[in-house]
Amino acid sequence: MSAKNEIKSVSDMGVLILAAGMGKRMRSSLPKVLHDLAGKPLLFHVLNQVRSVCPRASVGLVVGNGREQVEAYVRSEPFFSELEITFIHQAEQKGTGHAARCALDAQWGVERLKKKQPVLVLPGDLPLISDSLVRAVGAPLESNSVLRVLTCSLVDPSGYGRIVRSSDGISVQRIVEEKDASAEERRIAEVATSIYLFDSDFLSRSLQQLTPNNAQGEYYLTDLVAMASRGGFGVSALEWADADLLRGVNDPWELAQARQIFNEKCIKKWAIQGVQFLDPRSVRIECLVTLGAEVTIDGGVVLQGTTQIGDRSTIGPHAVLKNVKILADVTIKAGTVAEDSAIHSFAQVGPNSHLRPGSEVGAHSKIGNFVELKKTKVGSSTSIAHLSYLGDAVVGDRVNIGCGFVTCNFDGRIIEGQRKHKTVIEDDVFLGSACQAVAPITIGKGAYIASGSTITQNVEPGSLAIARARQVNKPDYAKKLRD
Ligand code: UD1
Ligand code: CA
């Protein structure tokens, strides 16, 4: 469906996101909406649904607690650079109704009223909402109603506001917060989700009449439902079947559960597209990761950031990959850790390799066990198979690096402003085992370096370099030593 069609299916509306609350129950100094879920803050997930359903909506974002941090995050997020977002300051957090009132009193609200735009309210702490849910709530209001309230039924509704319906169960009369509910009301399984679509005129008028006469002494947005129903206005209720999408995040345990639900949905999405998971429960995949066709992912794998895995590649157990671009037919073996790096087709990496930021492995190359690369570009069909460290190096094609090679890239000197020095190993070089290269240094094309050499001077192309003391054998000397 094109973006244009999607906009038609929802109202021409303002979107109000409530994100000023203290988030006290999180017991954290980080504002609640900035807590991470699958690689992005909670607020990202809410705004991202808004962006995908109604990219041209005018968004009012109510901020208060930790507002500098929240605003700085939203401003810096490239995903939202095209969204029209107005920050609304709620200086004191006196409840959800008060937050909405701050927005309606601000210029943002004045414009919504002037344009007679309905207002979609979303709390910043419901990160699992889907686009179809936003589209359903955002559909134009029925002509006789002033608000639509989204509800769902929970096996354990504790903590949520309960939906009180008329005795015939048809109309919604009010929402009662758990702290204000009677024992009988607490048994109601249908709960308020804090997602609504309001007629802006009704919203503005009734927010002015709200009072904080309740157990928490707060202005409750939920009270607008009773105000509408008492005033004889239509209240439409939309009960959402998939209650998992409507989990609020109020404390670290709810956040942990939201992470689990999100991850499971993400893995299922990829599995349906052809990715094979050998132990799906133990795998974690963040929201911006992309996986190609026929990829296989073993247990304990963590894929983070903008990691991309190409077609037919295999990721072995317990690999942790962050912002790594992997092309097709790559094999990543157990325990490999890589970050901000690229791996080309048919390469093999691991087990237990470490690719630190800025590394690149060429096609058909092999990076073996306990090899660490840092800012190192390796060409194609090159082998660095065992126990080596290469930092700030450029390695050509068809190079063979034996076991235990070390680039000595840091010697305390600063040369031309660089603390770390570069090692260049040109195409077709053969490095025997247990060598070191003291950078800055270049080993020319096709050179041959004898095992155990410590190379301190450039090696001309095609040369043999031997840089170790010549061996001396002293007959019968061992016995003398022992004696
Ligand atoms: C709210 C609802 C409850 C519903 C639940 C669903 C009210 C009174 N209660 O409860 O019926 O079942 O959501 O998840 O609305 N916020 C502000 N300013 C404030 C207070 C809150 O911006 O002064 C924001 C918070 O940052 C949060 C959202 O509003 O994103 C909801 O607030 P929260 O305190 O989490 O409400 P709940 O107790 O979850
Ligand atoms: Ca909440």
Coordinates of C-alpha atoms and ligand atoms in Angstrom, one line a residue:
M1 CA 0.0 0.0 0.0
S2 CA 1.4 3.4 -0.9
A3 CA 1.9 6.0 1.8
K4 CA -0.7 8.1 0.1
N5 CA -3.4 5.5 0.5
E6 CA -2.5 4.9 4.1
I7 CA -3.0 8.6 4.9
K8 CA -6.5 8.4 3.4
S9 CA -7.4 5.6 5.7
V10 CA -6.8 7.6 8.8
S11 CA -8.2 10.9 9.9
D12 CA -6.4 14.1 9.1
M13 CA -5.3 14.3 12.7
G14 CA -2.9 15.6 15.2
V15 CA -1.0 13.0 17.2
L16 CA -0.3 13.7 20.8
I17 CA 2.3 11.6 22.6
L18 CA 2.5 11.7 26.3
A19 CA 6.1 11.3 27.5
A20 CA 6.5 13.6 30.4
G21 CA 5.9 11.2 33.3
M22 CA 8.4 10.5 36.0
G23 CA 8.6 6.8 35.2
K24 CA 9.3 6.4 39.0
R25 CA 8.6 2.7 38.8
M26 CA 11.6 2.2 36.5
R27 CA 13.9 3.1 39.4
S28 CA 16.3 4.6 36.9
S29 CA 17.9 8.0 36.3
L30 CA 17.2 7.6 32.5
P31 CA 13.8 9.0 31.4
K32 CA 11.5 6.0 30.9
V33 CA 10.8 6.6 27.2
L34 CA 14.6 6.5 26.5
H35 CA 15.0 3.0 27.8
D36 CA 16.2 0.6 25.1
L37 CA 13.9 -1.9 23.3
A38 CA 15.6 -3.9 20.5
G39 CA 18.3 -1.3 19.9
K40 CA 16.1 1.8 20.0
P41 CA 14.4 3.9 22.8
L42 CA 10.8 3.1 23.7
L43 CA 9.8 6.4 22.2
F44 CA 11.4 5.5 18.8
H45 CA 9.0 2.6 18.4
V46 CA 5.9 4.8 19.1
L47 CA 7.1 7.6 16.8
N48 CA 8.1 5.1 14.1
Q49 CA 4.5 3.7 14.0
V50 CA 3.2 7.3 13.6
R51 CA 5.7 7.9 10.9
S52 CA 4.7 4.8 8.9
V53 CA 0.9 5.4 9.2
C54 CA 0.6 9.1 9.0
P55 CA 4.0 10.7 8.1
R56 CA 2.5 14.1 7.6
A57 CA 0.6 14.3 10.9
S58 CA 1.5 17.1 13.2
V59 CA 2.9 15.5 16.3
G60 CA 2.8 17.1 19.7
L61 CA 5.2 15.5 22.1
V62 CA 4.6 16.3 25.8
V63 CA 7.9 16.3 27.7
G64 CA 8.8 17.1 31.2
N65 CA 10.9 14.7 33.2
G66 CA 14.3 14.5 31.6
R67 CA 13.0 16.7 28.8
E68 CA 16.4 17.9 27.6
Q69 CA 17.5 14.3 27.1
V70 CA 14.2 13.3 25.4
E71 CA 14.3 16.3 23.1
A72 CA 17.9 15.9 22.2
Y73 CA 17.3 12.3 21.3
V74 CA 14.3 13.0 19.1
R75 CA 16.1 15.9 17.3
S76 CA 19.1 13.7 16.6
E77 CA 17.1 10.7 15.3
P78 CA 17.5 10.7 11.5
F79 CA 14.4 8.5 11.2
F80 CA 12.2 11.4 12.4
S81 CA 13.8 14.3 10.4
E82 CA 10.8 14.5 8.1
L83 CA 8.2 14.3 10.9
E84 CA 6.7 17.6 12.1
I85 CA 7.2 17.4 15.9
T86 CA 6.3 20.1 18.4
F87 CA 7.6 19.7 21.9
I88 CA 5.2 20.7 24.6
H89 CA 6.6 21.3 28.1
Q90 CA 4.6 20.0 31.0
A91 CA 6.6 21.5 33.8
E92 CA 4.9 19.6 36.6
Q93 CA 3.6 16.1 36.1
K94 CA 0.1 16.3 37.4
G95 CA -1.3 13.4 35.4
T96 CA -2.3 12.3 31.9
G97 CA -5.2 14.7 31.7
H98 CA -2.9 17.6 32.8
A99 CA -0.4 16.5 30.1
A100 CA -3.1 16.7 27.4
R101 CA -4.3 20.0 28.7
C102 CA -0.8 21.5 28.4
A103 CA -0.8 20.4 24.8
L104 CA -4.3 21.8 24.0
D105 CA -3.5 25.1 25.7
A106 CA -0.2 25.4 23.7
Q107 CA 0.0 26.7 20.2
W108 CA 0.0 23.1 18.9
G109 CA -3.5 22.6 20.4
V110 CA -4.8 25.9 19.2
E111 CA -3.9 24.9 15.7
R112 CA -5.6 21.5 16.0
L113 CA -8.8 23.2 17.2
K114 CA -8.7 25.8 14.4
K115 CA -8.3 23.0 11.8
K116 CA -10.9 20.9 13.6
Q117 CA -8.5 18.0 13.6
P118 CA -9.2 15.0 15.7
V119 CA -6.4 14.2 18.2
L120 CA -4.9 10.7 18.5
V121 CA -3.4 10.2 21.9
L122 CA -0.6 7.7 22.4
P123 CA 1.4 7.1 25.6
G124 CA 5.1 7.1 25.1
D125 CA 5.4 3.9 27.1
L126 CA 3.5 1.5 24.7
P127 CA 6.2 0.5 22.3
L128 CA 4.7 -2.6 20.9
I129 CA 1.8 -1.0 19.0
S130 CA 1.5 -1.9 15.3
D131 CA 0.6 0.2 12.3
S132 CA -2.7 -1.6 11.8
L133 CA -3.6 -0.7 15.4
V134 CA -2.7 3.0 14.9
R135 CA -4.7 2.9 11.6
A136 CA -7.7 1.4 13.3
V137 CA -7.8 3.9 16.1
G138 CA -7.1 6.8 13.8
A139 CA -9.9 6.0 11.4
P140 CA -12.4 8.9 11.2
L141 CA -14.7 9.1 14.2
E142 CA -18.3 7.9 13.8
S143 CA -20.5 10.9 13.3
N144 CA -22.2 10.5 16.7
S145 CA -19.1 10.1 18.9
V146 CA -16.6 12.5 20.4
L147 CA -14.0 9.9 21.2
R148 CA -12.8 6.4 20.5
V149 CA -11.2 4.5 23.2
L150 CA -9.0 1.5 22.6
T151 CA -9.4 -1.4 25.1
C152 CA -8.1 -4.9 25.5
S153 CA -8.8 -7.8 27.8
L154 CA -6.0 -9.2 30.0
V155 CA -5.7 -12.4 32.0
D156 CA -4.0 -10.3 34.6
P157 CA -5.4 -6.7 34.4
S158 CA -3.7 -5.5 37.6
G159 CA -2.2 -2.0 37.4
Y160 CA -4.4 -0.9 34.5
G161 CA -7.5 1.3 34.4
R162 CA -10.6 -0.9 34.0
I163 CA -13.4 -0.3 31.5
V164 CA -16.8 0.0 33.1
R165 CA -19.6 -0.8 30.6
S166 CA -23.4 -0.5 30.8
S167 CA -25.1 -3.6 32.2
D168 CA -25.9 -4.8 28.6
G169 CA -22.1 -4.5 27.9
I170 CA -22.6 -2.4 24.9
S171 CA -21.6 1.1 25.8
V172 CA -18.5 2.2 27.8
Q173 CA -19.5 4.4 30.8
R174 CA -16.2 5.2 32.4
I175 CA -12.7 4.1 33.2
V176 CA -11.7 3.5 36.8
E177 CA -8.1 3.5 37.8
E178 CA -7.0 0.5 39.8
K179 CA -6.2 2.6 42.8
D180 CA -9.8 4.0 42.8
A181 CA -11.6 0.7 41.9
S182 CA -13.8 -1.3 44.1
A183 CA -13.0 -5.0 44.6
E184 CA -15.7 -5.9 42.0
E185 CA -14.3 -3.4 39.5
R186 CA -10.9 -4.9 39.9
R187 CA -12.2 -8.2 38.6
I188 CA -13.0 -6.6 35.2
A189 CA -10.6 -8.0 32.6
E190 CA -11.1 -5.3 30.0
V191 CA -8.6 -2.5 30.5
A192 CA -7.8 1.0 29.2
T193 CA -4.8 1.3 27.0
S194 CA -4.3 5.0 27.1
I195 CA -4.9 5.2 23.3
Y196 CA -7.7 7.3 22.1
L197 CA -9.0 9.4 19.3
F198 CA -10.7 12.6 20.4
D199 CA -12.7 15.2 18.7
S200 CA -10.5 18.2 19.5
D201 CA -13.3 20.5 20.5
F202 CA -14.6 17.9 23.0
L203 CA -11.1 17.3 24.3
S204 CA -10.3 20.9 24.9
R205 CA -13.6 21.7 26.6
S206 CA -13.6 18.7 28.9
L207 CA -9.9 18.9 29.9
Q208 CA -10.8 22.3 31.4
Q209 CA -13.4 20.7 33.6
L210 CA -11.2 17.9 34.9
T211 CA -10.6 17.7 38.6
P212 CA -8.0 15.7 40.6
N213 CA -10.6 14.1 42.9
N214 CA -9.1 10.6 43.1
A215 CA -6.7 8.4 45.0
Q216 CA -3.6 9.8 43.3
G217 CA -4.7 13.5 43.3
E218 CA -4.0 13.6 39.6
Y219 CA -5.8 14.9 36.5
Y220 CA -6.8 11.6 34.7
L221 CA -7.3 11.6 31.0
T222 CA -9.4 8.5 31.5
D223 CA -12.1 10.6 33.2
L224 CA -13.0 12.1 29.9
V225 CA -14.8 8.9 29.0
A226 CA -17.2 9.3 31.9
M227 CA -17.6 13.0 31.0
A228 CA -18.6 12.1 27.4
S229 CA -20.9 9.3 28.4
R230 CA -22.6 11.5 31.1
G231 CA -22.9 14.3 28.7
G232 CA -24.8 12.1 26.3
F233 CA -22.0 12.1 23.7
G234 CA -21.1 9.0 21.9
V235 CA -18.1 7.0 23.1
S236 CA -17.0 4.3 20.7
A237 CA -14.8 1.5 22.1
L238 CA -12.5 -0.6 20.0
E239 CA -11.4 -3.8 21.7
W240 CA -8.1 -5.0 20.4
A241 CA -7.7 -8.8 20.3
D242 CA -3.8 -9.0 20.4
A243 CA -3.3 -7.7 23.9
D244 CA 0.5 -8.4 23.7
L245 CA 0.7 -5.2 21.6
L246 CA -0.7 -3.1 24.3
R247 CA 1.7 -3.9 27.1
G248 CA 2.6 -0.7 29.0
V249 CA 6.2 -0.4 30.2
N250 CA 6.1 0.9 33.7
D251 CA 8.9 -1.0 35.5
P252 CA 11.9 -3.0 34.5
W253 CA 10.0 -6.3 34.6
E254 CA 7.4 -5.0 32.1
L255 CA 10.3 -3.7 30.0
A256 CA 11.9 -7.2 30.1
Q257 CA 8.6 -8.7 29.0
A258 CA 8.1 -6.2 26.2
R259 CA 11.6 -7.0 25.0
Q260 CA 10.8 -10.6 24.9
I261 CA 7.5 -10.1 23.0
F262 CA 9.2 -7.8 20.5
N263 CA 12.1 -10.2 19.9
E264 CA 9.8 -13.1 19.4
K265 CA 7.7 -11.2 16.9
C266 CA 10.9 -10.2 15.1
I267 CA 12.3 -13.7 14.9
K268 CA 8.9 -15.0 13.7
K269 CA 8.8 -12.3 11.0
W270 CA 12.3 -13.4 9.7
A271 CA 11.5 -17.1 10.0
I272 CA 8.4 -16.7 7.8
Q273 CA 10.6 -15.0 5.2
G274 CA 12.9 -18.1 5.1
V275 CA 15.5 -17.6 7.8
Q276 CA 16.3 -20.8 9.7
F277 CA 16.7 -20.5 13.5
L278 CA 18.2 -23.5 15.2
D279 CA 17.3 -22.3 18.7
P280 CA 15.1 -19.2 18.3
R281 CA 14.5 -18.6 22.0
S282 CA 18.1 -17.9 22.7
V283 CA 18.6 -15.5 19.8
R284 CA 18.2 -11.7 20.0
I285 CA 17.7 -9.5 16.9
E286 CA 17.3 -5.8 17.1
C287 CA 14.7 -3.8 15.1
L288 CA 16.9 -2.4 12.3
V289 CA 18.7 -5.7 11.5
T290 CA 18.0 -7.2 8.0
L291 CA 18.4 -10.8 7.0
G292 CA 18.6 -12.2 3.5
A293 CA 17.1 -15.4 2.0
E294 CA 18.1 -18.8 3.4
V295 CA 20.2 -17.4 6.2
T296 CA 20.8 -19.8 9.1
I297 CA 21.2 -18.6 12.7
D298 CA 22.4 -20.8 15.5
G299 CA 21.7 -20.4 19.2
G300 CA 22.8 -17.6 21.4
V301 CA 23.4 -15.2 18.5
V302 CA 22.9 -11.5 19.1
L303 CA 22.4 -9.2 16.0
Q304 CA 22.5 -5.5 16.8
G305 CA 22.2 -2.1 15.3
T306 CA 22.1 -2.0 11.5
T307 CA 23.6 -5.4 10.9
Q308 CA 22.8 -6.9 7.5
I309 CA 23.2 -10.6 6.7
G310 CA 23.4 -11.6 3.0
D311 CA 21.7 -14.5 1.4
R312 CA 22.7 -18.1 2.4
S313 CA 25.1 -16.9 5.1
T314 CA 25.4 -18.9 8.3
I315 CA 25.9 -17.4 11.7
G316 CA 27.3 -19.8 14.3
P317 CA 26.5 -20.1 17.9
H318 CA 27.0 -17.1 20.3
A319 CA 28.2 -14.7 17.6
V320 CA 27.6 -11.1 18.6
L321 CA 27.4 -8.7 15.6
K322 CA 26.8 -5.0 15.8
N323 CA 26.5 -2.8 12.7
V324 CA 28.1 -5.5 10.6
K325 CA 27.5 -5.8 6.9
I326 CA 27.8 -9.4 5.8
L327 CA 27.4 -10.3 2.2
A328 CA 26.2 -13.6 0.7
D329 CA 27.5 -17.0 1.5
V330 CA 29.6 -16.0 4.5
T331 CA 30.3 -18.4 7.3
I332 CA 30.6 -16.9 10.8
K333 CA 31.7 -19.5 13.3
A334 CA 31.0 -19.8 17.0
G335 CA 31.8 -17.0 19.4
T336 CA 32.8 -14.4 16.9
V337 CA 32.3 -10.8 18.0
A338 CA 32.3 -8.0 15.3
E339 CA 31.3 -4.3 15.3
D340 CA 31.1 -1.6 12.6
S341 CA 32.7 -3.9 10.0
A342 CA 32.1 -5.5 6.7
I343 CA 32.6 -9.1 5.5
H344 CA 32.4 -10.0 1.8
S345 CA 31.0 -13.1 0.1
F346 CA 32.3 -16.6 0.8
A347 CA 34.5 -15.3 3.6
Q348 CA 34.9 -17.4 6.8
V349 CA 35.3 -15.8 10.2
G350 CA 35.8 -17.5 13.5
P351 CA 35.5 -19.4 15.7
N352 CA 36.2 -16.7 18.3
S353 CA 37.4 -14.0 16.0
H354 CA 37.1 -10.3 17.0
L355 CA 36.5 -7.7 14.4
R356 CA 36.8 -4.3 16.0
P357 CA 35.3 -1.1 14.3
G358 CA 36.5 -0.2 10.8
S359 CA 37.5 -3.7 9.7
E360 CA 36.7 -5.4 6.4
V361 CA 37.3 -8.9 5.3
G362 CA 37.5 -9.6 1.5
A363 CA 35.7 -12.2 -0.5
H364 CA 36.9 -15.9 0.1
S365 CA 39.2 -14.8 2.9
K366 CA 39.6 -16.7 6.1
I367 CA 39.9 -15.1 9.5
G368 CA 40.4 -17.9 12.1
N369 CA 40.3 -18.5 15.8
F370 CA 41.6 -15.9 18.2
V371 CA 42.3 -13.4 15.5
E372 CA 41.7 -9.7 16.3
L373 CA 41.3 -7.1 13.6
K374 CA 41.1 -3.4 14.3
K375 CA 40.7 -0.8 11.5
T376 CA 42.1 -3.4 9.2
K377 CA 41.1 -4.1 5.6
V378 CA 41.9 -7.5 4.4
G379 CA 41.7 -8.3 0.6
S380 CA 40.3 -11.3 -1.0
S381 CA 41.4 -15.0 -0.8
T382 CA 43.7 -14.1 2.1
S383 CA 44.2 -16.3 5.2
I384 CA 44.8 -15.1 8.7
A385 CA 44.0 -18.4 10.4
H386 CA 45.2 -18.4 13.9
L387 CA 46.1 -16.2 17.0
S388 CA 47.0 -12.9 15.4
Y389 CA 46.4 -9.2 16.0
L390 CA 46.2 -6.7 13.1
G391 CA 45.5 -3.1 13.9
D392 CA 45.5 -0.2 11.4
A393 CA 46.6 -2.5 8.6
V394 CA 45.9 -3.0 5.0
V395 CA 46.4 -6.5 3.8
G396 CA 46.2 -7.4 0.0
D397 CA 44.8 -10.3 -1.9
R398 CA 46.1 -13.9 -1.6
V399 CA 48.2 -13.1 1.4
N400 CA 49.0 -15.9 3.9
I401 CA 49.6 -14.9 7.4
G402 CA 50.9 -17.7 9.6
C403 CA 50.0 -18.3 13.2
G404 CA 50.7 -15.6 15.8
F405 CA 51.4 -12.5 13.7
V406 CA 51.3 -9.1 15.5
T407 CA 51.2 -5.6 14.1
C408 CA 53.1 -3.5 16.5
N409 CA 51.0 -0.4 15.7
F410 CA 51.6 1.6 18.8
D411 CA 55.0 2.4 20.2
G412 CA 54.3 5.6 22.1
R413 CA 55.6 7.8 19.3
I414 CA 53.4 10.3 17.4
I415 CA 54.3 10.4 13.7
E416 CA 52.6 13.0 11.6
G417 CA 49.9 13.4 14.2
Q418 CA 49.1 9.7 14.4
R419 CA 49.5 7.7 17.5
K420 CA 48.8 4.4 15.8
H421 CA 50.9 3.5 12.8
K422 CA 50.0 1.7 9.6
T423 CA 51.1 -1.6 8.4
V424 CA 50.7 -2.4 4.7
I425 CA 51.0 -6.0 3.5
E426 CA 50.7 -6.1 -0.3
D427 CA 49.3 -8.9 -2.5
D428 CA 50.7 -12.4 -2.5
V429 CA 52.9 -11.9 0.6
F430 CA 53.7 -15.0 2.6
L431 CA 54.3 -14.4 6.3
G432 CA 55.6 -17.3 8.3
S433 CA 54.4 -18.0 11.8
A434 CA 55.2 -15.9 14.9
C435 CA 56.2 -12.7 13.1
Q436 CA 55.8 -9.1 14.2
A437 CA 55.8 -6.0 12.0
V438 CA 56.7 -2.8 13.7
A439 CA 54.7 0.0 12.1
P440 CA 54.8 2.2 10.1
I441 CA 55.9 -0.4 7.7
T442 CA 55.2 -1.8 4.2
I443 CA 55.9 -5.4 3.1
G444 CA 56.0 -5.4 -0.7
K445 CA 54.1 -7.5 -3.1
G446 CA 55.1 -11.2 -3.2
A447 CA 57.6 -10.9 -0.3
Y448 CA 58.4 -13.8 1.9
I449 CA 58.9 -13.3 5.6
A450 CA 60.7 -16.1 7.5
S451 CA 59.0 -17.4 10.7
G452 CA 59.9 -15.8 13.9
S453 CA 60.9 -12.5 12.3
T454 CA 60.5 -9.1 13.8
I455 CA 60.2 -6.8 10.8
T456 CA 61.3 -3.2 11.5
Q457 CA 62.2 -2.1 8.0
N458 CA 60.2 -2.0 4.8
V459 CA 60.5 -5.2 2.7
E460 CA 61.0 -4.7 -1.1
P461 CA 58.5 -6.6 -3.4
G462 CA 59.6 -10.2 -4.0
S463 CA 62.3 -10.2 -1.3
L464 CA 62.9 -12.7 1.5
A465 CA 63.2 -11.1 4.9
I466 CA 64.7 -12.9 7.8
A467 CA 64.9 -10.9 11.0
R468 CA 65.9 -13.2 13.8
A469 CA 69.2 -14.3 15.4
R470 CA 70.9 -17.2 13.6
Q471 CA 70.5 -20.4 15.6
V472 CA 73.6 -21.7 17.4
N473 CA 73.6 -25.4 18.5
K474 CA 76.2 -26.2 21.2
P475 CA 76.7 -30.0 21.4
D476 CA 76.4 -31.5 24.9
Y477 CA 75.8 -28.1 26.5
A478 CA 72.4 -29.1 28.0
K479 CA 74.1 -31.5 30.4
K480 CA 76.5 -28.8 31.5
L481 CA 73.6 -26.4 32.2
R482 CA 71.8 -29.0 34.3
D483 CA 74.8 -29.8 36.3
Ligands
UD1_1 C1 -2.5 4.9 32.2 C2 -4.0 5.1 32.4 C3 -4.6 3.7 32.7 C4 -4.2 2.7 31.5 C5 -2.7 2.7 31.3 C6 -2.4 1.9 30.1 C7 -4.5 7.3 33.3 C8 -4.9 8.0 34.5 N1 -4.3 6.0 33.5 O1 -2.0 4.5 33.5 O2 -6.0 3.8 32.7 O3 -4.7 1.4 31.9 O4 -2.2 4.0 31.2 O5 -1.0 1.8 29.8 O6 -4.4 7.8 32.2 N2 2.4 11.2 31.5 C9 2.7 12.5 31.2 N3 2.4 13.4 32.2 C10 1.9 13.1 33.4 C11 1.6 11.7 33.6 C12 1.9 10.8 32.7 O7 3.1 12.9 30.1 O8 1.7 14.0 34.2 C13 2.7 10.2 30.4 C14 3.7 9.2 30.9 O9 5.0 9.6 30.5 C15 3.3 7.9 30.1 C16 1.8 8.1 29.9 O10 1.6 9.5 30.1 O11 4.0 7.8 28.9 C17 1.0 7.2 30.8 O12 1.3 7.5 32.2 P1 1.6 6.4 33.3 O13 1.9 7.1 34.5 O14 2.4 5.4 32.7 O15 0.1 5.9 33.4 P2 -0.4 4.4 33.8 O16 -0.3 4.3 35.3 O17 0.3 3.4 33.0
CA2 CA 2.0 3.4 31.6

